Amino acid sequence: MENVDTESSPTPLFSHELEARTVPAEVVLGGMKVAYWSYEPVRVTPETRTVLVIHGFRGDHHGLLRVADQLPGLRLIMPDLPGFGGSAAFKADEHSVERYGRFIAEFMAALGLGRDTVLLGHSFGSIVASHFVAANPGTVAELILINPIAAPVLEGTKGLMTKLAILYYEAAAHLPRRLGHALLRSQLIVRVMSEAMAKTPDKALRRFVHAQHSAYFSAFADRESLLEAFKASVRNNVSEVARRLTLPVLLIAGEKDQIAALPDQHKLLALLPDGHLDVIPGVGHLIHYETPESAAGFILRFLKDHTA
């Protein structure tokens, strides 16, 4: 099934009530500090759902705030993944998709999140979330993937750019520490990336997107864990485990996404036992920044359709 939505200019950027809904917290897992934020519902009802949100590569919880703002009836819990934002890196383990999946299990257990939890992943978070669900069936009730990485990125037309990116991260990891960190945190490189992904014609929103990337894209723990996480992001994809995702799955895709291309989303949909695809026109890989209203609308309809 496919549904296409249209959306007008997405400004203003945040509502006045988001801050009042925000509850910052920390939890220690195996000696590792994990920072997370809960966005509490404006009013709790019997229909109120809890959504665990997994952000993308080099991001942190800030990236999904505009989506959280559009879902005042839900409780959203948004950790910074280990190695990013306010969370420490894994002490001894590789920052792999499998290890991030075990982190989800540990985090859910620590917070007492049950089988009625909804799991949402964006971009790299879609890989982590889908592989976790495939390895742990019955752990969550529904799976929502925004800009899902639907196909291998080391193949096809994206392969060359991906291999160049691998060289970039490997070079930064092997340069003298100061030079390596300077390369990874280069504002010029961050801005080029941001300009390439932003599709909105809204000038105020483009400034916001660039400011967000400038502020948070370099909030990683160290270059070693960053390289490990990057390799995990390009060596895995959702389609690898799609047939094992037997729960209801919502895919929210961008028409102009050059990282997770729309044709690959249709192929992924065909592999899912119980999948639904919604496509937002005019947006690329930044649905969470550029069209959160549309994403939230699709999420609410999906959850309503699957309420027991």
Coordinates of C-alpha atoms in Angstrom, one line a residue, residues 145-148 199 251-263 265 277-287 291:
L145 CA 11.0 3.5 9.9
I146 CA 11.6 7.0 8.7
N147 CA 13.9 7.4 5.6
P148 CA 14.8 3.7 6.0
K199 CA 15.4 20.0 -0.3
L251 CA 7.8 3.0 6.1
I252 CA 7.9 6.8 5.7
A253 CA 10.0 7.8 2.6
G254 CA 11.0 11.0 0.9
E255 CA 10.3 11.3 -2.8
K256 CA 13.7 13.0 -3.4
D257 CA 15.8 10.9 -1.0
Q258 CA 19.1 10.3 -2.6
I259 CA 20.4 8.2 0.3
A260 CA 17.4 5.9 0.7
A261 CA 16.0 6.0 -2.8
L262 CA 12.3 5.7 -3.4
P263 CA 12.5 2.6 -5.8
Q265 CA 11.5 1.6 -0.6
L277 CA 4.6 2.7 2.7
D278 CA 3.9 6.5 2.9
V279 CA 5.7 8.8 0.6
I280 CA 6.2 12.5 1.2
P281 CA 6.8 14.5 -2.0
G282 CA 9.4 17.2 -2.3
V283 CA 11.6 16.0 0.6
G284 CA 14.7 14.0 0.7
H285 CA 16.5 12.4 3.6
L286 CA 15.5 15.0 6.2
I287 CA 11.8 14.2 6.7
T291 CA 8.1 17.6 6.9

